[in-house]
Tab-separated table of C-alpha atoms and ligand atoms in Angstrom:
chain	number	residue	atom	x	y	z
A	1	MET	CA	-25.669	21.607	-6.967
A	2	ASP	CA	-23.979	24.125	-4.713
A	3	LEU	CA	-20.319	24.525	-5.738
A	4	SER	CA	-18.971	24.449	-2.192
A	5	GLU	CA	-20.923	21.284	-1.477
A	6	ALA	CA	-19.529	19.695	-4.628
A	7	LEU	CA	-15.951	20.689	-3.773
A	8	ARG	CA	-16.244	19.310	-0.254
A	9	GLY	CA	-18.161	16.166	-1.072
A	10	THR	CA	-16.925	14.653	-4.310
A	11	GLY	CA	-15.196	11.504	-3.132
A	12	SER	CA	-13.790	8.758	-5.298
A	13	ALA	CA	-16.216	6.139	-6.574
A	14	ARG	CA	-14.601	2.884	-7.653
A	15	ARG	CA	-17.630	0.669	-8.123
A	16	PHE	CA	-20.627	1.350	-10.328
A	17	THR	CA	-24.068	-0.006	-10.995
A	18	GLU	CA	-24.890	-1.463	-14.399
A	19	GLU	CA	-26.943	1.592	-15.327
A	20	PRO	CA	-25.447	2.880	-18.561
A	21	VAL	CA	-24.309	6.436	-19.190
A	22	SER	CA	-25.192	7.753	-22.621
A	23	ASP	CA	-22.786	9.386	-25.045
A	24	ASP	CA	-24.861	12.540	-24.723
A	25	VAL	CA	-24.170	12.680	-21.000
A	26	VAL	CA	-20.456	12.014	-21.543
A	27	THR	CA	-20.387	14.750	-24.175
A	28	SER	CA	-22.104	17.185	-21.824
A	29	ILE	CA	-19.592	16.365	-19.054
A	30	LEU	CA	-16.696	17.083	-21.413
A	31	ASP	CA	-18.508	20.185	-22.624
A	32	ASP	CA	-18.431	21.533	-19.066
A	33	ALA	CA	-14.909	20.326	-18.325
A	34	ARG	CA	-13.409	22.057	-21.369
A	35	PHE	CA	-13.678	25.348	-19.492
A	36	ALA	CA	-10.914	24.229	-17.140
A	37	PRO	CA	-7.845	26.473	-16.952
A	38	SER	CA	-4.505	25.527	-18.515
A	39	GLY	CA	-1.142	27.254	-18.915
A	40	GLY	CA	-1.439	29.868	-21.666
A	41	ASN	CA	-4.942	28.506	-22.287
A	42	ARG	CA	-3.311	25.921	-24.566
A	43	GLN	CA	-5.851	23.222	-23.573
A	44	PRO	CA	-3.518	20.251	-24.079
A	45	TRP	CA	-6.127	17.571	-23.342
A	46	ARG	CA	-7.219	14.799	-25.631
A	47	VAL	CA	-9.854	12.286	-24.580
A	48	ALA	CA	-10.432	8.766	-25.878
A	49	VAL	CA	-13.793	7.387	-24.746
A	50	VAL	CA	-12.793	3.739	-24.586
A	51	LYS	CA	-15.727	1.508	-25.482
A	52	ASP	CA	-14.079	-1.389	-27.298
A	53	LEU	CA	-13.929	-4.233	-24.779
A	54	SER	CA	-10.692	-5.680	-26.136
A	55	ILE	CA	-8.972	-2.299	-25.784
A	56	ARG	CA	-10.398	-1.993	-22.276
A	57	ARG	CA	-9.113	-5.446	-21.328
A	58	HIS	CA	-5.698	-4.681	-22.751
A	59	ILE	CA	-5.245	-1.467	-20.791
A	60	ALA	CA	-6.758	-3.033	-17.646
A	61	ASP	CA	-4.160	-5.822	-17.812
A	62	LEU	CA	-1.398	-3.228	-18.102
A	63	MET	CA	-2.825	-1.268	-15.180
A	64	THR	CA	-3.221	-4.429	-13.086
A	65	THR	CA	0.504	-5.144	-13.325
A	66	VAL	CA	1.202	-1.590	-12.169
A	67	TRP	CA	-1.369	-1.915	-9.362
A	68	HIS	CA	0.299	-5.071	-8.029
A	69	GLU	CA	3.742	-3.475	-8.213
A	70	TYR	CA	2.377	-0.412	-6.460
A	71	LEU	CA	1.124	-2.538	-3.585
A	72	GLY	CA	4.499	-4.286	-3.359
A	73	GLU	CA	5.404	-5.191	0.165
A	74	GLY	CA	7.916	-3.412	2.348
A	75	SER	CA	8.983	0.153	2.615
A	76	ASP	CA	12.234	1.855	1.870
A	77	PRO	CA	12.744	4.802	4.205
A	78	SER	CA	15.435	6.186	1.917
A	79	ARG	CA	13.089	6.395	-1.054
A	80	THR	CA	13.317	9.717	-2.808
A	81	PRO	CA	10.381	12.005	-3.498
A	82	PHE	CA	8.352	10.810	-6.457
A	83	ALA	CA	9.255	7.194	-5.698
A	84	PHE	CA	6.785	4.734	-7.111
A	85	GLY	CA	4.688	2.761	-4.663
A	86	LYS	CA	5.795	1.669	-1.242
A	87	SER	CA	9.231	0.400	-2.139
A	88	PHE	CA	11.615	-0.300	-4.964
A	89	GLY	CA	11.963	-3.779	-6.350
A	90	ALA	CA	9.420	-5.214	-3.940
A	91	THR	CA	7.541	-8.409	-4.588
A	92	PRO	CA	4.219	-7.505	-6.206
A	93	ILE	CA	1.131	-8.060	-4.081
A	94	VAL	CA	-1.969	-9.345	-5.832
A	95	GLU	CA	-5.177	-7.714	-4.631
A	96	PRO	CA	-8.497	-7.395	-6.432
A	97	ASN	CA	-9.333	-4.081	-8.016
A	98	TRP	CA	-12.896	-3.972	-9.270
A	99	LEU	CA	-12.200	-1.172	-11.742
A	100	LEU	CA	-9.564	-3.240	-13.489
A	101	ASP	CA	-10.951	-6.724	-12.934
A	102	GLU	CA	-14.371	-5.678	-14.203
A	103	ILE	CA	-13.391	-2.906	-16.600
A	104	GLU	CA	-15.832	-4.331	-19.144
A	105	LYS	CA	-18.673	-3.382	-16.753
A	106	VAL	CA	-17.566	0.180	-16.034
A	107	PRO	CA	-20.082	2.512	-17.716
A	108	VAL	CA	-17.510	5.064	-18.904
A	109	VAL	CA	-13.751	4.706	-19.338
A	110	LEU	CA	-11.945	7.848	-20.423
A	111	SER	CA	-8.308	7.812	-21.408
A	112	ILE	CA	-6.858	11.296	-21.051
A	113	ALA	CA	-3.751	12.361	-22.926
A	114	ALA	CA	-1.839	15.625	-22.960
A	115	ASP	CA	-0.157	17.238	-25.943
A	116	LEU	CA	3.294	17.966	-24.573
A	117	ASN	CA	3.893	20.618	-27.219
A	118	LYS	CA	1.162	22.632	-25.542
A	119	ILE	CA	2.710	22.563	-22.087
A	120	ALA	CA	5.376	25.024	-20.965
A	121	LEU	CA	7.337	23.196	-18.295
A	122	MET	CA	8.295	26.076	-16.011
A	123	ASP	CA	10.297	23.835	-13.695
A	124	GLY	CA	11.683	21.527	-16.361
A	125	ASP	CA	15.352	22.376	-15.836
A	126	ILE	CA	15.817	23.155	-12.176
A	127	GLY	CA	17.341	19.937	-10.919
A	128	ARG	CA	14.376	18.133	-9.452
A	129	PRO	CA	11.486	16.175	-10.951
A	130	PRO	CA	9.214	18.635	-12.783
A	131	ILE	CA	5.687	19.074	-11.492
A	132	THR	CA	4.140	22.175	-13.027
A	133	GLY	CA	3.335	20.461	-16.337
A	134	GLY	CA	0.562	18.448	-14.768
A	135	ALA	CA	-1.133	21.658	-13.735
A	136	SER	CA	-2.192	22.174	-17.351
A	137	ILE	CA	-4.112	18.927	-17.448
A	138	TYR	CA	-5.308	17.864	-13.998
A	139	PRO	CA	-7.696	20.783	-13.458
A	140	PHE	CA	-9.449	19.493	-16.594
A	141	CYS	CA	-9.548	15.983	-15.119
A	142	TRP	CA	-10.982	17.286	-11.861
A	143	SER	CA	-13.569	19.268	-13.799
A	144	VAL	CA	-14.612	16.037	-15.511
A	145	LEU	CA	-15.221	14.499	-12.079
A	146	LEU	CA	-17.107	17.557	-10.823
A	147	ALA	CA	-19.203	17.734	-13.989
A	148	ALA	CA	-20.013	14.051	-13.548
A	149	ARG	CA	-21.025	14.707	-9.952
A	150	ALA	CA	-23.324	17.501	-11.095
A	151	ARG	CA	-25.137	14.842	-13.121
A	152	GLY	CA	-25.473	12.411	-10.229
A	153	LEU	CA	-22.513	10.330	-11.348
A	154	GLY	CA	-19.339	9.391	-9.538
A	155	GLY	CA	-15.882	8.380	-10.595
A	156	VAL	CA	-12.193	8.307	-9.971
A	157	LEU	CA	-9.086	9.591	-11.643
A	158	THR	CA	-6.272	7.050	-11.885
A	159	THR	CA	-2.717	7.343	-13.113
A	160	PHE	CA	-1.740	3.651	-13.261
A	161	LEU	CA	-1.516	3.645	-17.025
A	162	SER	CA	1.154	6.341	-17.234
A	163	ARG	CA	3.662	3.817	-15.938
A	164	ALA	CA	2.794	1.498	-18.832
A	165	GLU	CA	2.539	4.298	-21.388
A	166	GLN	CA	4.936	2.695	-23.862
A	167	GLN	CA	2.851	-0.468	-24.075
A	168	ALA	CA	-0.468	1.413	-23.975
A	169	ALA	CA	0.439	3.957	-26.664
A	170	PRO	CA	-0.063	1.705	-29.717
A	171	ILE	CA	-3.240	0.195	-28.233
A	172	LEU	CA	-4.783	3.631	-27.749
A	173	GLY	CA	-3.295	5.242	-30.860
A	174	LEU	CA	-1.498	7.837	-28.751
A	175	PRO	CA	-0.213	10.553	-31.094
A	176	PRO	CA	3.525	11.359	-31.067
A	177	GLY	CA	4.486	14.014	-28.544
A	178	HIS	CA	1.597	13.134	-26.252
A	179	ALA	CA	1.566	11.625	-22.762
A	180	ILE	CA	-1.048	9.414	-21.137
A	181	VAL	CA	-1.985	11.354	-18.011
A	182	ALA	CA	-5.070	9.662	-16.593
A	183	THR	CA	-7.714	7.011	-16.926
A	184	ILE	CA	-11.010	8.283	-15.533
A	185	PHE	CA	-13.760	5.825	-14.638
A	186	LEU	CA	-17.322	7.132	-14.386
A	187	GLY	CA	-20.741	5.716	-13.667
A	188	HIS	CA	-23.601	5.604	-11.218
A	189	PRO	CA	-21.769	4.846	-7.985
A	190	VAL	CA	-22.795	1.932	-5.798
A	191	HIS	CA	-21.827	4.215	-2.921
A	192	LEU	CA	-20.673	7.821	-3.068
A	193	ASN	CA	-18.477	8.941	-0.217
A	194	THR	CA	-19.301	12.562	0.573
A	195	LYS	CA	-17.669	12.702	4.028
A	196	LEU	CA	-14.087	13.213	2.993
A	197	LYS	CA	-11.045	13.073	5.239
A	198	ARG	CA	-8.695	15.970	4.617
A	199	ALA	CA	-6.183	17.898	6.712
A	200	ALA	CA	-7.397	21.135	8.280
A	201	VAL	CA	-6.409	24.507	6.813
A	202	THR	CA	-4.251	25.182	9.866
A	203	ASP	CA	-2.193	22.106	8.971
A	204	PHE	CA	-1.058	23.477	5.628
A	205	ALA	CA	-1.603	27.244	5.420
A	206	THR	CA	0.827	29.678	6.992
A	207	ILE	CA	1.408	33.416	6.804
A	208	ASP	CA	4.185	34.941	4.685
A	209	ARG	CA	6.469	31.898	4.652
A	210	PHE	CA	6.004	28.164	4.725
A	211	ASP	CA	7.594	28.196	8.166
A	212	GLY	CA	5.382	31.095	9.257
A	213	PRO	CA	2.557	31.080	11.777
A	214	ALA	CA	-0.651	29.254	10.948
A	215	LEU	CA	-3.221	31.254	9.050
B	301	LIG	C1	-3.344	12.839	-9.534
B	301	LIG	C2	-4.140	11.696	-8.969
B	301	LIG	C3	-3.760	10.397	-9.228
B	301	LIG	C4	-4.511	9.328	-8.751
B	301	LIG	N1	-4.157	8.054	-9.104
B	301	LIG	C5	-4.930	7.027	-8.693
B	301	LIG	C6	-4.657	5.717	-9.136
B	301	LIG	O1	-3.726	5.464	-9.922
B	301	LIG	N2	-5.465	4.724	-8.698
B	301	LIG	C7	-6.505	4.950	-7.864
B	301	LIG	O2	-7.211	4.005	-7.505
B	301	LIG	N3	-6.808	6.191	-7.436
B	301	LIG	C8	-6.050	7.228	-7.848
B	301	LIG	N4	-6.361	8.502	-7.456
B	301	LIG	C9	-7.514	8.745	-6.553
B	301	LIG	C10	-7.034	9.055	-5.143
B	301	LIG	O3	-6.619	7.863	-4.530
B	301	LIG	C11	-8.148	9.756	-4.372
B	301	LIG	O4	-8.429	10.984	-4.990
B	301	LIG	C12	-7.752	10.005	-2.926
B	301	LIG	O5	-7.442	8.814	-2.258
B	301	LIG	C13	-8.870	10.719	-2.172
B	301	LIG	O6	-10.005	9.883	-2.153
B	301	LIG	P1	-11.409	10.411	-1.612
B	301	LIG	O7	-11.725	11.655	-2.394
B	301	LIG	O8	-12.389	9.319	-1.884
B	301	LIG	O9	-11.240	10.727	-0.165
B	301	LIG	C14	-5.635	9.576	-7.934
B	301	LIG	C15	-6.021	10.889	-7.661
B	301	LIG	C16	-5.307	11.948	-8.190
B	301	LIG	C17	-5.776	13.367	-7.922
């Protein structure tokens, strides 16, 4: 499909039909996604294609706890950047999440890890939470979603499991020095949203300086 169309119309899909997705298709998606850029071309990604239903259930339970905490009621206006969820210490809110409740039915569950020895953290020591490290892994994740879209599939990238990484690591056999960066769910979407809501270029692009005139 046209690249611009794909970039503008690849929304999240969080519910899938029962139509299976073959290993060959998953392999071909990863075969496209491996051309994603990464710092120093170190390609820090590792992918576990999680098929075992007991492993799926285990990680879904971990993610469900995080999901409920994330929804926790209330808001703390003093929360710092990078705060988790809507507030600190809030009472968890229980809401259904098909991906997690029905993880056994999701056609493809990919656990994505990053080899931290292959990431140069440019902003690791400058007195604020680092962010550039993710740039070596999330383009790959996005390429997985675009490659899936090119094959008529949909999906969503989630980061719930990173919060439960310590518990998930032994279940997934996470190698030392690696981080869990995403769980990607793929399948034939029940509905694919292609009309995406995003801010206009004039809302975020300026000339010369971030306080400059709109582009
Ligand atoms: C880095 C990143 C982390 C995300 N984490 C989650 C997540 O933990 N759970 C979830 O349901 N969606 C997650 N998403 C999906 C976003 O919610 C989604 O991309 C966003 O709401 C835009 O949705 P749309 O493309 O359908 O408009 C994540 C997306 C990105 C890029």
